[in-house]
Tab-separated table of N, CA and C in Angstrom:
chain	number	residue	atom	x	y	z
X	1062	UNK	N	-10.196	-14.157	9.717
X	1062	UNK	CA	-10.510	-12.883	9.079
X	1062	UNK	C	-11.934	-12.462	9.411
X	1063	UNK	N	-13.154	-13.245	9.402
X	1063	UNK	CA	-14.271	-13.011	9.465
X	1063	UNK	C	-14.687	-12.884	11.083
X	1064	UNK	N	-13.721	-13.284	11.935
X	1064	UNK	CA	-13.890	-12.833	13.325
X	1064	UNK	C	-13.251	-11.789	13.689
X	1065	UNK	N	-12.103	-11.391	13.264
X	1065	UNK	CA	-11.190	-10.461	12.785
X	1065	UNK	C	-12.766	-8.842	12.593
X	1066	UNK	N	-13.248	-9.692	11.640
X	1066	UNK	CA	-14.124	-8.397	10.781
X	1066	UNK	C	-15.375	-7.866	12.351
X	1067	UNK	N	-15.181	-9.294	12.528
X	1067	UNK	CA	-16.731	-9.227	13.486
X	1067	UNK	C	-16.093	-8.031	14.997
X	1068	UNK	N	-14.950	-8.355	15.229
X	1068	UNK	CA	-15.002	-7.817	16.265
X	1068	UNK	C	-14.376	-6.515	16.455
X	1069	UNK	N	-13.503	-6.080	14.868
X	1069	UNK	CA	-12.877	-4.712	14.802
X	1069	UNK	C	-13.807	-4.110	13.854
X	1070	UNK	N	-14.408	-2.635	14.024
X	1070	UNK	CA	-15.471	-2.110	13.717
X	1070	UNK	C	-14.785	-1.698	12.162
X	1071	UNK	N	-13.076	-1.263	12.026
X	1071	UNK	CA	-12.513	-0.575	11.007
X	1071	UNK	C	-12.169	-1.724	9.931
X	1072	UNK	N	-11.691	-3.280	10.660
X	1072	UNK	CA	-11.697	-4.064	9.580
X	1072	UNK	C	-12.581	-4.244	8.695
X	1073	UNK	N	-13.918	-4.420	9.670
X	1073	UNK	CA	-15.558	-4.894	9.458
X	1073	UNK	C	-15.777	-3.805	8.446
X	1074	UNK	N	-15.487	-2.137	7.967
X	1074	UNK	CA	-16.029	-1.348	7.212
X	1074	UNK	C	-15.109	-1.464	6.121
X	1075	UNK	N	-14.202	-1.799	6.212
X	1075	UNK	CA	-12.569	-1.730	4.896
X	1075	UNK	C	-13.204	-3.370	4.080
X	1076	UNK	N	-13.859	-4.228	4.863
X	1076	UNK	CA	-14.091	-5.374	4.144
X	1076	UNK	C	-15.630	-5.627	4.062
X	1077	UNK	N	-16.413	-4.687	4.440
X	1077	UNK	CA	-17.699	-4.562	3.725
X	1077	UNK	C	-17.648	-3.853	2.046
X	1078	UNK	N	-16.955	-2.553	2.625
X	1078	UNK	CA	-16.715	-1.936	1.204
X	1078	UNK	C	-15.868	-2.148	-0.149
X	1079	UNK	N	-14.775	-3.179	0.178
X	1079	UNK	CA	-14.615	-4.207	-0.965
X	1079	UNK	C	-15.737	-5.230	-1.136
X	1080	UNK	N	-16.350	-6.116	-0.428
X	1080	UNK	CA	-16.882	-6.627	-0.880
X	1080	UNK	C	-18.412	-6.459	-1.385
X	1081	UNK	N	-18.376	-5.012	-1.598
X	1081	UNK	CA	-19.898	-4.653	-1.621
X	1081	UNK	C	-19.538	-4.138	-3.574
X	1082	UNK	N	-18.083	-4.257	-3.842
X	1082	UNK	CA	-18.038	-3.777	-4.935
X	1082	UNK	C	-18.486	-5.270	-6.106
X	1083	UNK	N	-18.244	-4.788	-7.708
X	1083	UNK	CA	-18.485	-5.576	-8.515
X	1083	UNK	C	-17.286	-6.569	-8.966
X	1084	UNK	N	-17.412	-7.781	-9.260
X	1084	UNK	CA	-16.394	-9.033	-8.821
X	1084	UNK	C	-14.886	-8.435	-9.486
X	1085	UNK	N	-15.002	-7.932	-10.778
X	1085	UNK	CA	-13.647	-7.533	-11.020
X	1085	UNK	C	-13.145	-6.456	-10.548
X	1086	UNK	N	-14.095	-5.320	-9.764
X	1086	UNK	CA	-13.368	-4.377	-8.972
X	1086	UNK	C	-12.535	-4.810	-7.605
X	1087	UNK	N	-14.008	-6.042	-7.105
X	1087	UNK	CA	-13.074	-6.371	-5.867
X	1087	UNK	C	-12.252	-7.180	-5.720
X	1088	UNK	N	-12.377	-7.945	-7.070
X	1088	UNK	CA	-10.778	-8.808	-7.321
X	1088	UNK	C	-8.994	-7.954	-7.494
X	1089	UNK	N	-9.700	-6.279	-7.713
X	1089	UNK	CA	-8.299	-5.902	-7.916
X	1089	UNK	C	-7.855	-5.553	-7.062
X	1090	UNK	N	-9.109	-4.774	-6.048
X	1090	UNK	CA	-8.959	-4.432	-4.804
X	1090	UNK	C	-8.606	-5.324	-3.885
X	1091	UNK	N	-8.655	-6.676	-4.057
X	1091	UNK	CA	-8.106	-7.971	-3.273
X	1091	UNK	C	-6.573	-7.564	-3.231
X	1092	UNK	N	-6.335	-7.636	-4.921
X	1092	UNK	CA	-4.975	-8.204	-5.264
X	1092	UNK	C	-4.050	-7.091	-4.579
X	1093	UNK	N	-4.134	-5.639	-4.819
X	1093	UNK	CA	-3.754	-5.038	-4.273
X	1093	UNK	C	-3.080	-5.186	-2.688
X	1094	UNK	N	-4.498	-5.418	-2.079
X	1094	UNK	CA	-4.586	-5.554	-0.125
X	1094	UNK	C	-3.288	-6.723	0.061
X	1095	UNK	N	-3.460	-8.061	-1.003
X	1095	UNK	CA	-2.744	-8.975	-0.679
X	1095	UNK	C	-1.169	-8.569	-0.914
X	1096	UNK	N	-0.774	-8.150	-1.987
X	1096	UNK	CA	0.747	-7.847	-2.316
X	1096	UNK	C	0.974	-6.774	-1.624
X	1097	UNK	N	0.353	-5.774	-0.647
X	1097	UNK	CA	0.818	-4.425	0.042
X	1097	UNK	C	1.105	-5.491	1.290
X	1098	UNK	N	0.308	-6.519	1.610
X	1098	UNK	CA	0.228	-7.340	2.892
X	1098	UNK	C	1.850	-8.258	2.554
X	1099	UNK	N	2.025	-8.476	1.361
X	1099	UNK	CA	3.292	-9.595	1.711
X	1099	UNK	C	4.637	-8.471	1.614
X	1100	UNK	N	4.193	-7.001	1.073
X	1100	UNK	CA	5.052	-5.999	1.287
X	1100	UNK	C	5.860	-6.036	2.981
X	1101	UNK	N	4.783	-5.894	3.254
X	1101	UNK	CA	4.856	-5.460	4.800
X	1101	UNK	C	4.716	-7.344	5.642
X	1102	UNK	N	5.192	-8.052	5.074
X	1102	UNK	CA	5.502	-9.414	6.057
X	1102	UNK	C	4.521	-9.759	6.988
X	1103	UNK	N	3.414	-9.505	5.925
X	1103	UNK	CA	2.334	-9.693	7.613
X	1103	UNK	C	2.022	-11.469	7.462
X	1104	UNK	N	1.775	-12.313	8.142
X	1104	UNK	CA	1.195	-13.605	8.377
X	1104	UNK	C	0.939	-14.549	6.844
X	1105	UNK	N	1.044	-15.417	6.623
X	1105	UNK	CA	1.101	-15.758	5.501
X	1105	UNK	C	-0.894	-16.552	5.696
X	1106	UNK	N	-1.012	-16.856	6.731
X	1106	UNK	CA	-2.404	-17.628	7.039
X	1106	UNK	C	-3.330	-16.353	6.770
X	1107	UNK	N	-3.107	-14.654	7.371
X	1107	UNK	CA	-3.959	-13.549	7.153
X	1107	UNK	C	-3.922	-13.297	5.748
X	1108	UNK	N	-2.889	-12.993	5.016
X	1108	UNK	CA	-2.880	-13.330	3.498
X	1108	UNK	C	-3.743	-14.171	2.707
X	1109	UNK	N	-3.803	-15.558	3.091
X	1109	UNK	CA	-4.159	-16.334	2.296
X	1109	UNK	C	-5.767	-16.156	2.769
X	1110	UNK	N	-6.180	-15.347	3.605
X	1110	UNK	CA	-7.646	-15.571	3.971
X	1110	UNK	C	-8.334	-14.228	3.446
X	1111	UNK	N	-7.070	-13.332	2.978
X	1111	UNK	CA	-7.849	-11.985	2.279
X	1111	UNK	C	-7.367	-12.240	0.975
X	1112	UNK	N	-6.848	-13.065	0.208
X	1112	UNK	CA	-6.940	-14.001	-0.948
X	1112	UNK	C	-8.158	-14.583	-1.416
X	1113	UNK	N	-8.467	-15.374	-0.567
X	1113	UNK	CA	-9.772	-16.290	-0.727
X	1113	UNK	C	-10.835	-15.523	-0.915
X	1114	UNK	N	-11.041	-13.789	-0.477
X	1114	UNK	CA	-11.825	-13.515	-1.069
X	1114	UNK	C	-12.050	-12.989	-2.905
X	1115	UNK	N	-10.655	-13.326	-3.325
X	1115	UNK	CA	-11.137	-13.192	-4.878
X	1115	UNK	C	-12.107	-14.143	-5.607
X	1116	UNK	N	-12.323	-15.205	-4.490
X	1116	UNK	CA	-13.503	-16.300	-4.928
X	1116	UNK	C	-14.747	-15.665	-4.999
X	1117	UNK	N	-15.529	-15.559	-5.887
X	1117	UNK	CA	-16.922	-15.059	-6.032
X	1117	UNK	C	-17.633	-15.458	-4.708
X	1118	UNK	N	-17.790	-16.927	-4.691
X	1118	UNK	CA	-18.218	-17.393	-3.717
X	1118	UNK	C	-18.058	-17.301	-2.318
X	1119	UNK	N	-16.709	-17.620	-1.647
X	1119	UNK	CA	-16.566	-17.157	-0.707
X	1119	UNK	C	-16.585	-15.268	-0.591
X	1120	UNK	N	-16.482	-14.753	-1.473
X	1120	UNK	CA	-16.580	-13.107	-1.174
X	1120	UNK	C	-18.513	-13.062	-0.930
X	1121	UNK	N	-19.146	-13.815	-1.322
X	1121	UNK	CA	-20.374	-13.747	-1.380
X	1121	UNK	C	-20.507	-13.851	0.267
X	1122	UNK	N	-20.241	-15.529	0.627
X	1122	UNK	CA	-20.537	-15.712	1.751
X	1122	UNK	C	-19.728	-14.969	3.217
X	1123	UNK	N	-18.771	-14.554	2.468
X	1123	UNK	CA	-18.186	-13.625	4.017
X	1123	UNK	C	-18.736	-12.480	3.892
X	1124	UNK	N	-19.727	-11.642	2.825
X	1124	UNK	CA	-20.277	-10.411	2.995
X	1124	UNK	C	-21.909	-10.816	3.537
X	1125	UNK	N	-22.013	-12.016	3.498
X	1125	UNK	CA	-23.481	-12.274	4.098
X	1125	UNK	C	-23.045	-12.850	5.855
X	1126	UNK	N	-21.823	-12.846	6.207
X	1126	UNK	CA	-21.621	-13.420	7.210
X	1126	UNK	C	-21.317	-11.981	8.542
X	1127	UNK	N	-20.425	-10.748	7.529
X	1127	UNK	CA	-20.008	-9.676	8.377
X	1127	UNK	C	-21.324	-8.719	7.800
């Protein structure tokens, strides 16, 4: 996901601007991205890595990383 972010300019802005929000906004905004994602059958490994950002922590460190 975070190379994903690095190298597509539209991922990199869709996942700055969740994660630039406040933890329970961007936890809903997670939850959302994730259940529209298992809507549409996408990858269960891409799922589980735009999951992981409902972690405070890791949402911390992948917005200091992209």
């Amino acid at each position: 996901l975070i190379q994903l972010a690095q190298e597509d300019p539209q991922v990199r802005q869709v996942l700055r601007s969740i994660l630039a929000q406040p933890a329970l906004k961007r936890k809903a905004l997670v939850k959302k991205l994730v259940d529209d994602m298992i809507r549409q059958s996408a990858p269960a490994d891409f799922i589980a890595a735009v999951a992981a950002l409902m972690d405070d922590e890791v949402a911390r460190k992948a917005a200091e990383i992209i």
